[in-house]
Amino acid sequence: MLELLRKHGPLSRGELGKHCGLSRTTLYDILAELVSSGAVVAASQQDGPRGRGRPAETLTLNPDAGQAIGIDFARRGLHVAAVNLAHEIVGTASEPHAAGLPWEQRAELAWRLVRTLTGGGLELGALSAIGVGVVGPVGPPLDPEAEAEAHAENDPASGPEDEVPHPVQLLLRERFGVPVLLDNNTRLAALGESIWGAAAGGQDVLYLRLSHGVGGGLVVGGSLHRGAYGLSGEFGHITVDQDGAPCDCGGTGCLETVASIRAVLESYRAAGGRAEDVPELVKATRAGDAPALAVLAEVGAAIGHVLAAVCNAIGPSVIVIGGELAETGAALIEPIERALGAQVMPVSRHRVSLRRATLGEVAGALGGIALVLHESPLLSRYPAGPDLAPGLLRQEDPMNQSRHVTARGAATDGRTAKEGS
Amino acid sequence: MLELLRKHGPLSRGELGKHCGLSRTTLYDILAELVSSGAVVAASQQDGPRGRGRPAETLTLNPDAGQAIGIDFARRGLHVAAVNLAHEIVGTASEPHAAGLPWEQRAELAWRLVRTLTGGGLELGALSAIGVGVVGPVGPPLDPEAEAEAHAENDPASGPEDEVPHPVQLLLRERFGVPVLLDNNTRLAALGESIWGAAAGGQDVLYLRLSHGVGGGLVVGGSLHRGAYGLSGEFGHITVDQDGAPCDCGGTGCLETVASIRAVLESYRAAGGRAEDVPELVKATRAGDAPALAVLAEVGAAIGHVLAAVCNAIGPSVIVIGGELAETGAALIEPIERALGAQVMPVSRHRVSLRRATLGEVAGALGGIALVLHESPLLSRYPAGPDLAPGLLRQEDPMNQSRHVTARGAATDGRTAKEGS
């Protein structure tokens, strides 16, 4: 029910019945419990087009029931975003900091930034959680159950044997008092772009970020794909030249060795160009500087080769290119498009759309929120029946990866989430 | 409930309650409806380890409620498999035929083969469906809703505007009188191997088939991945040589141009070898024939390069190599392993396991069954409440792709599915 209301917005009981196919009795039982728990509120539909008879009562998620917070701990700065449970973005904010700032200070900075964002009136109700992006691989696979259980047991160090909580998870859990879901921040940017950005509504999205590192993420069937061991979307470490330069990952000739900011600037300088950073390169490109265009054409061809391979394997409908290097625009995008045109299977070529990212630096924070909305056990909570002990119950759904429910009592406090920043 | 029982086998009401988190009242309502419909049966647990008190009554799927049939319409032969709803394989069978046999005759052959397989006593009860694999791209994405609706409306030509039913779908629907779900047979082999074969239990599996064509499939989070437009797993059409040979797909230098049976035999003959077919090549390889080993080393390197790229993008736990060319064994597998070792990200290398396929030619038929068990709306059916009209209702689950329920009355006839062939 909560998922249907999250997806469709307000629905009447009849519409909910059509969507879920449950019997009327069962449906009304479930809805009554959700309304009494405060997770769902009923409202008369005043402005429907029908205009006669008694207006149908619609049900909607309770916007006061809590907020979801996303935080992206990037290398040199912090980005935060907040939405209420009606999926309305309450606000976003960013603050740069020195690289290597200790986690304690970054967590404190996050706390202050989030409170600023929400006007100091942060209300993390019963349905809330925090989705956090961090640099580097996150694995073993994210386990929202374990995270929620650790929180429920008030034991910040607990979790499955093979999962060591990230330091920021412990710090934020203590500071905010809610479960903290973690993923790689580039993968979260992929999720953000697929919901609020360039690929909004896309169910199968390939996202590539061209920055100091080259990474990416895959949205598969509307969900973030993590892979069997928490490592996926590593497009930057696909080999493009088996005799190429050594890569930071330990491999040889990875895409990152030719398409990272450093690699591109070095190639440009080797070709006689002068640029200390990406804005200077962008400026040269816009001025039609020949070495800049030649370098970007070569880099774009390598990127397109890798993207075409992944396209043939996965069949996405949208490819999103983000990161600072995407600012070079057509000089980079057109060579990518040419390579895709040559190397994506002919039968698929016209079905894939290549787009520039639109969310900028808050993509990862927004993706953190999407992580919460999609995966938090607290957002799939279902009120407890009399025979269920308090605590978190695991709902195993063999068809669709596991989802979760809590059996804890409702704890909404009726106060309103602040809008705007 | 049906999904839980499919996954876990017999469960008590208390165990079902723990898994699903529903309130006792709701749970018991649902279970009562399922038992009265014949989809689920109750049995006393006689041999539990507890040994005292009244034995807990367990609930299980009704094994008499129907069978699931998988049929693989390969280019030159037919493979069928049948399981009952307890996931027990009733049997498998194959029959070769001339390439290009008309669909009418292939459908009749399938009908005869399935009846032989089930001892003539085929019972396709209310919960049954057929999963069918065919050669070539299947798209737009498989739509079990539309298929089930077309069946319910007894209108074999109906369906969404952009979906033209495959001829064999219409023929089998008429012959067997049940819904027919369709997918590419190589993708279905990937699903079969991930459930019953080399990657049994694997949630993230990459399957490559080296045959007359080079294709494959991806299992992502335990489900077959189809991609945004029904084209995925096209590993054979990933470019390995931008200046290479033209490919049947219209591209240039695809993996298939170097790793198909024809391409490998041609390379072998160009290197001075003599082999008319794969068995002869296998024989030469086992005899240590140098040109054969050299050709397979080169082909394996190209295959490994492509697989490594896909691994870095997707992060599977298992790679399965199937198809006739896999019979060449270590001569091909070891070069693939070497390329994976060099090109999969170092942090991931030890987490990916490379295996030979184990299901042989019935992999696709078994995958067809898995398709039915995973996706058939009839297997997710939920008995109708009094306010629901007969017919199929669509259950939209925004988090997990759509699932379906039927609101039709139960129609099990109590007869037993035949075991063995």
PDB file of N, CA and C in Angstrom, chain A residues 157-240:
ATOM      1  N   ALA A 157      27.541  -1.432  16.920  1.00  0.00           N
ATOM      2  CA  ALA A 157      28.588  -2.246  16.313  1.00  0.00           C
ATOM      3  C   ALA A 157      28.058  -3.565  15.766  1.00  0.00           C
ATOM      4  N   SER A 158      26.769  -3.834  15.992  1.00  0.00           N
ATOM      5  CA  SER A 158      26.274  -5.135  15.557  1.00  0.00           C
ATOM      6  C   SER A 158      26.054  -5.165  14.057  1.00  0.00           C
ATOM      7  N   GLY A 159      25.862  -6.336  13.534  1.00  0.00           N
ATOM      8  CA  GLY A 159      25.676  -6.504  12.101  1.00  0.00           C
ATOM      9  C   GLY A 159      26.150  -7.889  11.738  1.00  0.00           C
ATOM     10  N   PRO A 160      25.941  -8.293  10.490  1.00  0.00           N
ATOM     11  CA  PRO A 160      26.406  -9.617  10.113  1.00  0.00           C
ATOM     12  C   PRO A 160      27.932  -9.699  10.250  1.00  0.00           C
ATOM     13  N   GLU A 161      28.420 -10.879  10.429  1.00  0.00           N
ATOM     14  CA  GLU A 161      29.849 -11.073  10.687  1.00  0.00           C
ATOM     15  C   GLU A 161      30.746 -10.433   9.625  1.00  0.00           C
ATOM     16  N   ASP A 162      30.287 -10.525   8.384  1.00  0.00           N
ATOM     17  CA  ASP A 162      31.177 -10.085   7.312  1.00  0.00           C
ATOM     18  C   ASP A 162      31.004  -8.611   6.971  1.00  0.00           C
ATOM     19  N   GLU A 163      30.230  -7.905   7.753  1.00  0.00           N
ATOM     20  CA  GLU A 163      30.030  -6.498   7.439  1.00  0.00           C
ATOM     21  C   GLU A 163      30.546  -5.607   8.567  1.00  0.00           C
ATOM     22  N   VAL A 164      31.553  -4.819   8.254  1.00  0.00           N
ATOM     23  CA  VAL A 164      32.062  -3.858   9.228  1.00  0.00           C
ATOM     24  C   VAL A 164      31.419  -2.521   8.893  1.00  0.00           C
ATOM     25  N   PRO A 165      30.710  -1.914   9.844  1.00  0.00           N
ATOM     26  CA  PRO A 165      30.050  -0.646   9.521  1.00  0.00           C
ATOM     27  C   PRO A 165      31.093   0.407   9.154  1.00  0.00           C
ATOM     28  N   HIS A 166      30.757   1.249   8.206  1.00  0.00           N
ATOM     29  CA  HIS A 166      31.613   2.373   7.853  1.00  0.00           C
ATOM     30  C   HIS A 166      31.620   3.347   9.042  1.00  0.00           C
ATOM     31  N   PRO A 167      32.778   3.981   9.344  1.00  0.00           N
ATOM     32  CA  PRO A 167      32.813   4.881  10.505  1.00  0.00           C
ATOM     33  C   PRO A 167      31.715   5.943  10.474  1.00  0.00           C
ATOM     34  N   VAL A 168      31.416   6.454   9.278  1.00  0.00           N
ATOM     35  CA  VAL A 168      30.422   7.523   9.217  1.00  0.00           C
ATOM     36  C   VAL A 168      29.020   6.995   9.522  1.00  0.00           C
ATOM     37  N   GLN A 169      28.826   5.707   9.290  1.00  0.00           N
ATOM     38  CA  GLN A 169      27.531   5.109   9.616  1.00  0.00           C
ATOM     39  C   GLN A 169      27.302   5.158  11.126  1.00  0.00           C
ATOM     40  N   LEU A 170      28.327   4.800  11.880  1.00  0.00           N
ATOM     41  CA  LEU A 170      28.221   4.807  13.346  1.00  0.00           C
ATOM     42  C   LEU A 170      28.022   6.225  13.867  1.00  0.00           C
ATOM     43  N   LEU A 171      28.814   7.148  13.328  1.00  0.00           N
ATOM     44  CA  LEU A 171      28.743   8.533  13.798  1.00  0.00           C
ATOM     45  C   LEU A 171      27.377   9.149  13.515  1.00  0.00           C
ATOM     46  N   LEU A 172      26.876   8.924  12.311  1.00  0.00           N
ATOM     47  CA  LEU A 172      25.588   9.530  11.953  1.00  0.00           C
ATOM     48  C   LEU A 172      24.437   8.871  12.692  1.00  0.00           C
ATOM     49  N   ARG A 173      24.555   7.574  12.903  1.00  0.00           N
ATOM     50  CA  ARG A 173      23.503   6.862  13.605  1.00  0.00           C
ATOM     51  C   ARG A 173      23.373   7.437  15.025  1.00  0.00           C
ATOM     52  N   GLU A 174      24.508   7.717  15.628  1.00  0.00           N
ATOM     53  CA  GLU A 174      24.503   8.281  16.974  1.00  0.00           C
ATOM     54  C   GLU A 174      23.967   9.710  16.961  1.00  0.00           C
ATOM     55  N   ARG A 175      24.412  10.486  15.960  1.00  0.00           N
ATOM     56  CA  ARG A 175      24.070  11.907  15.913  1.00  0.00           C
ATOM     57  C   ARG A 175      22.607  12.120  15.578  1.00  0.00           C
ATOM     58  N   PHE A 176      22.103  11.365  14.589  1.00  0.00           N
ATOM     59  CA  PHE A 176      20.736  11.589  14.105  1.00  0.00           C
ATOM     60  C   PHE A 176      19.738  10.634  14.756  1.00  0.00           C
ATOM     61  N   GLY A 177      20.228   9.537  15.293  1.00  0.00           N
ATOM     62  CA  GLY A 177      19.342   8.595  15.969  1.00  0.00           C
ATOM     63  C   GLY A 177      18.432   7.808  15.045  1.00  0.00           C
ATOM     64  N   VAL A 178      18.847   7.631  13.807  1.00  0.00           N
ATOM     65  CA  VAL A 178      18.040   6.853  12.856  1.00  0.00           C
ATOM     66  C   VAL A 178      18.965   5.911  12.087  1.00  0.00           C
ATOM     67  N   PRO A 179      18.379   4.914  11.408  1.00  0.00           N
ATOM     68  CA  PRO A 179      19.201   4.025  10.584  1.00  0.00           C
ATOM     69  C   PRO A 179      19.925   4.798   9.485  1.00  0.00           C
ATOM     70  N   VAL A 180      21.113   4.332   9.134  1.00  0.00           N
ATOM     71  CA  VAL A 180      21.931   4.974   8.104  1.00  0.00           C
ATOM     72  C   VAL A 180      22.239   3.941   7.032  1.00  0.00           C
ATOM     73  N   LEU A 181      21.751   4.192   5.824  1.00  0.00           N
ATOM     74  CA  LEU A 181      22.019   3.290   4.702  1.00  0.00           C
ATOM     75  C   LEU A 181      23.170   3.864   3.888  1.00  0.00           C
ATOM     76  N   LEU A 182      24.075   2.998   3.462  1.00  0.00           N
ATOM     77  CA  LEU A 182      25.308   3.457   2.840  1.00  0.00           C
ATOM     78  C   LEU A 182      25.463   2.898   1.438  1.00  0.00           C
ATOM     79  N   ASP A 183      25.989   3.701   0.537  1.00  0.00           N
ATOM     80  CA  ASP A 183      26.400   3.165  -0.762  1.00  0.00           C
ATOM     81  C   ASP A 183      27.475   4.064  -1.348  1.00  0.00           C
ATOM     82  N   ASN A 184      28.077   3.593  -2.400  1.00  0.00           N
ATOM     83  CA  ASN A 184      29.052   4.388  -3.125  1.00  0.00           C
ATOM     84  C   ASN A 184      28.382   5.640  -3.684  1.00  0.00           C
ATOM     85  N   ASN A 185      29.023   6.801  -3.556  1.00  0.00           N
ATOM     86  CA  ASN A 185      28.338   8.037  -3.928  1.00  0.00           C
ATOM     87  C   ASN A 185      28.128   8.193  -5.440  1.00  0.00           C
ATOM     88  N   THR A 186      28.971   7.554  -6.241  1.00  0.00           N
ATOM     89  CA  THR A 186      28.752   7.615  -7.688  1.00  0.00           C
ATOM     90  C   THR A 186      27.545   6.773  -8.088  1.00  0.00           C
ATOM     91  N   ARG A 187      27.437   5.604  -7.466  1.00  0.00           N
ATOM     92  CA  ARG A 187      26.239   4.796  -7.738  1.00  0.00           C
ATOM     93  C   ARG A 187      24.989   5.543  -7.302  1.00  0.00           C
ATOM     94  N   LEU A 188      25.077   6.245  -6.172  1.00  0.00           N
ATOM     95  CA  LEU A 188      23.909   7.009  -5.709  1.00  0.00           C
ATOM     96  C   LEU A 188      23.572   8.133  -6.690  1.00  0.00           C
ATOM     97  N   ALA A 189      24.608   8.735  -7.278  1.00  0.00           N
ATOM     98  CA  ALA A 189      24.338   9.770  -8.284  1.00  0.00           C
ATOM     99  C   ALA A 189      23.563   9.168  -9.457  1.00  0.00           C
ATOM    100  N   ALA A 190      23.913   7.932  -9.821  1.00  0.00           N
ATOM    101  CA  ALA A 190      23.178   7.243 -10.892  1.00  0.00           C
ATOM    102  C   ALA A 190      21.705   7.119 -10.514  1.00  0.00           C
ATOM    103  N   LEU A 191      21.451   6.733  -9.292  1.00  0.00           N
ATOM    104  CA  LEU A 191      20.075   6.575  -8.827  1.00  0.00           C
ATOM    105  C   LEU A 191      19.357   7.927  -8.805  1.00  0.00           C
ATOM    106  N   GLY A 192      20.050   8.964  -8.318  1.00  0.00           N
ATOM    107  CA  GLY A 192      19.466  10.303  -8.291  1.00  0.00           C
ATOM    108  C   GLY A 192      19.076  10.772  -9.684  1.00  0.00           C
ATOM    109  N   GLU A 193      20.010  10.607 -10.647  1.00  0.00           N
ATOM    110  CA  GLU A 193      19.715  11.045 -12.016  1.00  0.00           C
ATOM    111  C   GLU A 193      18.545  10.265 -12.613  1.00  0.00           C
ATOM    112  N   SER A 194      18.385   9.015 -12.199  1.00  0.00           N
ATOM    113  CA  SER A 194      17.313   8.195 -12.782  1.00  0.00           C
ATOM    114  C   SER A 194      15.953   8.534 -12.183  1.00  0.00           C
ATOM    115  N   ILE A 195      15.955   9.276 -11.085  1.00  0.00           N
ATOM    116  CA  ILE A 195      14.672   9.620 -10.461  1.00  0.00           C
ATOM    117  C   ILE A 195      14.330  11.095 -10.639  1.00  0.00           C
ATOM    118  N   TRP A 196      15.334  11.966 -10.378  1.00  0.00           N
ATOM    119  CA  TRP A 196      15.047  13.404 -10.444  1.00  0.00           C
ATOM    120  C   TRP A 196      15.801  14.119 -11.566  1.00  0.00           C
ATOM    121  N   GLY A 197      16.703  13.420 -12.255  1.00  0.00           N
ATOM    122  CA  GLY A 197      17.601  14.111 -13.175  1.00  0.00           C
ATOM    123  C   GLY A 197      17.396  13.784 -14.634  1.00  0.00           C
ATOM    124  N   ALA A 198      18.513  13.640 -15.350  1.00  0.00           N
ATOM    125  CA  ALA A 198      18.502  13.507 -16.808  1.00  0.00           C
ATOM    126  C   ALA A 198      17.732  12.286 -17.279  1.00  0.00           C
ATOM    127  N   ALA A 199      17.660  11.255 -16.437  1.00  0.00           N
ATOM    128  CA  ALA A 199      17.000  10.019 -16.857  1.00  0.00           C
ATOM    129  C   ALA A 199      15.732   9.792 -16.047  1.00  0.00           C
ATOM    130  N   ALA A 200      15.108  10.884 -15.601  1.00  0.00           N
ATOM    131  CA  ALA A 200      13.938  10.762 -14.708  1.00  0.00           C
ATOM    132  C   ALA A 200      12.925   9.779 -15.266  1.00  0.00           C
ATOM    133  N   GLY A 201      12.568   8.817 -14.457  1.00  0.00           N
ATOM    134  CA  GLY A 201      11.593   7.820 -14.874  1.00  0.00           C
ATOM    135  C   GLY A 201      12.195   6.617 -15.578  1.00  0.00           C
ATOM    136  N   GLY A 202      13.497   6.710 -15.882  1.00  0.00           N
ATOM    137  CA  GLY A 202      14.140   5.591 -16.580  1.00  0.00           C
ATOM    138  C   GLY A 202      14.276   4.387 -15.665  1.00  0.00           C
ATOM    139  N   GLN A 203      13.921   3.234 -16.194  1.00  0.00           N
ATOM    140  CA  GLN A 203      14.005   2.011 -15.400  1.00  0.00           C
ATOM    141  C   GLN A 203      15.362   1.330 -15.574  1.00  0.00           C
ATOM    142  N   ASP A 204      16.004   1.574 -16.699  1.00  0.00           N
ATOM    143  CA  ASP A 204      17.293   0.940 -16.989  1.00  0.00           C
ATOM    144  C   ASP A 204      18.257   2.020 -17.473  1.00  0.00           C
ATOM    145  N   VAL A 205      19.112   2.449 -16.569  1.00  0.00           N
ATOM    146  CA  VAL A 205      19.936   3.627 -16.808  1.00  0.00           C
ATOM    147  C   VAL A 205      21.408   3.309 -16.549  1.00  0.00           C
ATOM    148  N   LEU A 206      22.242   3.773 -17.457  1.00  0.00           N
ATOM    149  CA  LEU A 206      23.684   3.637 -17.308  1.00  0.00           C
ATOM    150  C   LEU A 206      24.230   5.043 -17.054  1.00  0.00           C
ATOM    151  N   TYR A 207      24.904   5.235 -15.927  1.00  0.00           N
ATOM    152  CA  TYR A 207      25.422   6.550 -15.560  1.00  0.00           C
ATOM    153  C   TYR A 207      26.943   6.493 -15.492  1.00  0.00           C
ATOM    154  N   LEU A 208      27.604   7.425 -16.189  1.00  0.00           N
ATOM    155  CA  LEU A 208      29.063   7.499 -16.176  1.00  0.00           C
ATOM    156  C   LEU A 208      29.484   8.856 -15.651  1.00  0.00           C
ATOM    157  N   ARG A 209      30.391   8.843 -14.671  1.00  0.00           N
ATOM    158  CA  ARG A 209      30.880  10.099 -14.110  1.00  0.00           C
ATOM    159  C   ARG A 209      32.342  10.269 -14.469  1.00  0.00           C
ATOM    160  N   LEU A 210      32.647  11.377 -15.138  1.00  0.00           N
ATOM    161  CA  LEU A 210      34.008  11.673 -15.571  1.00  0.00           C
ATOM    162  C   LEU A 210      34.565  12.773 -14.687  1.00  0.00           C
ATOM    163  N   SER A 211      35.337  12.375 -13.695  1.00  0.00           N
ATOM    164  CA  SER A 211      35.852  13.348 -12.741  1.00  0.00           C
ATOM    165  C   SER A 211      37.311  13.004 -12.448  1.00  0.00           C
ATOM    166  N   HIS A 212      37.771  13.238 -11.210  1.00  0.00           N
ATOM    167  CA  HIS A 212      39.144  12.845 -10.862  1.00  0.00           C
ATOM    168  C   HIS A 212      39.290  11.341 -11.016  1.00  0.00           C
ATOM    169  N   GLY A 213      38.261  10.628 -10.688  1.00  0.00           N
ATOM    170  CA  GLY A 213      38.167   9.216 -11.033  1.00  0.00           C
ATOM    171  C   GLY A 213      37.096   9.043 -12.097  1.00  0.00           C
ATOM    172  N   VAL A 214      37.029   7.862 -12.680  1.00  0.00           N
ATOM    173  CA  VAL A 214      35.972   7.559 -13.639  1.00  0.00           C
ATOM    174  C   VAL A 214      35.167   6.398 -13.062  1.00  0.00           C
ATOM    175  N   GLY A 215      33.924   6.664 -12.796  1.00  0.00           N
ATOM    176  CA  GLY A 215      33.084   5.631 -12.197  1.00  0.00           C
ATOM    177  C   GLY A 215      31.697   5.697 -12.767  1.00  0.00           C
ATOM    178  N   GLY A 216      30.787   4.992 -12.154  1.00  0.00           N
ATOM    179  CA  GLY A 216      29.436   5.024 -12.675  1.00  0.00           C
ATOM    180  C   GLY A 216      28.503   4.182 -11.856  1.00  0.00           C
ATOM    181  N   GLY A 217      27.341   3.984 -12.403  1.00  0.00           N
ATOM    182  CA  GLY A 217      26.350   3.184 -11.712  1.00  0.00           C
ATOM    183  C   GLY A 217      25.308   2.701 -12.693  1.00  0.00           C
ATOM    184  N   LEU A 218      24.627   1.644 -12.315  1.00  0.00           N
ATOM    185  CA  LEU A 218      23.586   1.068 -13.150  1.00  0.00           C
ATOM    186  C   LEU A 218      22.280   1.042 -12.378  1.00  0.00           C
ATOM    187  N   VAL A 219      21.235   1.533 -13.001  1.00  0.00           N
ATOM    188  CA  VAL A 219      19.893   1.347 -12.462  1.00  0.00           C
ATOM    189  C   VAL A 219      19.235   0.281 -13.331  1.00  0.00           C
ATOM    190  N   VAL A 220      18.797  -0.776 -12.709  1.00  0.00           N
ATOM    191  CA  VAL A 220      18.257  -1.934 -13.418  1.00  0.00           C
ATOM    192  C   VAL A 220      16.834  -2.168 -12.926  1.00  0.00           C
ATOM    193  N   GLY A 221      15.889  -2.076 -13.830  1.00  0.00           N
ATOM    194  CA  GLY A 221      14.500  -2.278 -13.429  1.00  0.00           C
ATOM    195  C   GLY A 221      14.059  -1.288 -12.359  1.00  0.00           C
ATOM    196  N   GLY A 222      14.614  -0.078 -12.407  1.00  0.00           N
ATOM    197  CA  GLY A 222      14.215   0.953 -11.455  1.00  0.00           C
ATOM    198  C   GLY A 222      14.968   0.925 -10.134  1.00  0.00           C
ATOM    199  N   SER A 223      15.810  -0.082  -9.930  1.00  0.00           N
ATOM    200  CA  SER A 223      16.557  -0.177  -8.679  1.00  0.00           C
ATOM    201  C   SER A 223      18.056  -0.078  -8.936  1.00  0.00           C
ATOM    202  N   LEU A 224      18.770   0.434  -7.947  1.00  0.00           N
ATOM    203  CA  LEU A 224      20.210   0.507  -8.042  1.00  0.00           C
ATOM    204  C   LEU A 224      20.783  -0.901  -8.066  1.00  0.00           C
ATOM    205  N   HIS A 225      21.651  -1.158  -9.025  1.00  0.00           N
ATOM    206  CA  HIS A 225      22.283  -2.467  -9.098  1.00  0.00           C
ATOM    207  C   HIS A 225      23.621  -2.433  -8.385  1.00  0.00           C
ATOM    208  N   ARG A 226      23.814  -3.339  -7.441  1.00  0.00           N
ATOM    209  CA  ARG A 226      25.054  -3.339  -6.665  1.00  0.00           C
ATOM    210  C   ARG A 226      26.018  -4.432  -7.064  1.00  0.00           C
ATOM    211  N   GLY A 227      25.524  -5.476  -7.695  1.00  0.00           N
ATOM    212  CA  GLY A 227      26.381  -6.607  -8.006  1.00  0.00           C
ATOM    213  C   GLY A 227      26.508  -7.531  -6.812  1.00  0.00           C
ATOM    214  N   ALA A 228      27.074  -8.700  -7.079  1.00  0.00           N
ATOM    215  CA  ALA A 228      27.088  -9.772  -6.084  1.00  0.00           C
ATOM    216  C   ALA A 228      27.896  -9.406  -4.854  1.00  0.00           C
ATOM    217  N   TYR A 229      28.865  -8.533  -4.979  1.00  0.00           N
ATOM    218  CA  TYR A 229      29.743  -8.243  -3.836  1.00  0.00           C
ATOM    219  C   TYR A 229      29.932  -6.748  -3.671  1.00  0.00           C
ATOM    220  N   GLY A 230      28.938  -5.980  -4.081  1.00  0.00           N
ATOM    221  CA  GLY A 230      28.973  -4.545  -3.831  1.00  0.00           C
ATOM    222  C   GLY A 230      29.852  -3.755  -4.777  1.00  0.00           C
ATOM    223  N   LEU A 231      30.360  -4.417  -5.800  1.00  0.00           N
ATOM    224  CA  LEU A 231      31.186  -3.699  -6.770  1.00  0.00           C
ATOM    225  C   LEU A 231      30.538  -3.807  -8.139  1.00  0.00           C
ATOM    226  N   SER A 232      29.975  -2.720  -8.617  1.00  0.00           N
ATOM    227  CA  SER A 232      29.435  -2.709  -9.973  1.00  0.00           C
ATOM    228  C   SER A 232      29.525  -1.284 -10.483  1.00  0.00           C
ATOM    229  N   GLY A 233      29.249  -1.099 -11.757  1.00  0.00           N
ATOM    230  CA  GLY A 233      29.358   0.233 -12.334  1.00  0.00           C
ATOM    231  C   GLY A 233      30.785   0.741 -12.408  1.00  0.00           C
ATOM    232  N   GLU A 234      31.754  -0.175 -12.354  1.00  0.00           N
ATOM    233  CA  GLU A 234      33.166   0.243 -12.393  1.00  0.00           C
ATOM    234  C   GLU A 234      33.629   0.405 -13.842  1.00  0.00           C
ATOM    235  N   PHE A 235      32.920   1.267 -14.567  1.00  0.00           N
ATOM    236  CA  PHE A 235      33.235   1.473 -15.982  1.00  0.00           C
ATOM    237  C   PHE A 235      34.636   2.036 -16.170  1.00  0.00           C
ATOM    238  N   GLY A 236      35.117   2.769 -15.176  1.00  0.00           N
ATOM    239  CA  GLY A 236      36.451   3.366 -15.258  1.00  0.00           C
ATOM    240  C   GLY A 236      37.553   2.331 -15.225  1.00  0.00           C
ATOM    241  N   HIS A 237      37.216   1.113 -14.845  1.00  0.00           N
ATOM    242  CA  HIS A 237      38.247   0.081 -14.748  1.00  0.00           C
ATOM    243  C   HIS A 237      38.045  -1.030 -15.760  1.00  0.00           C
ATOM    244  N   ILE A 238      37.292  -0.708 -16.800  1.00  0.00           N
ATOM    245  CA  ILE A 238      37.232  -1.587 -17.967  1.00  0.00           C
ATOM    246  C   ILE A 238      38.458  -1.281 -18.823  1.00  0.00           C
ATOM    247  N   THR A 239      39.141  -2.336 -19.249  1.00  0.00           N
ATOM    248  CA  THR A 239      40.390  -2.186 -20.007  1.00  0.00           C
ATOM    249  C   THR A 239      40.123  -1.627 -21.404  1.00  0.00           C
ATOM    250  N   VAL A 240      40.803  -0.548 -21.743  1.00  0.00           N
ATOM    251  CA  VAL A 240      40.696  -0.030 -23.109  1.00  0.00           C
ATOM    252  C   VAL A 240      42.009  -0.200 -23.875  1.00  0.00           C
TER     253      VAL A 240
END
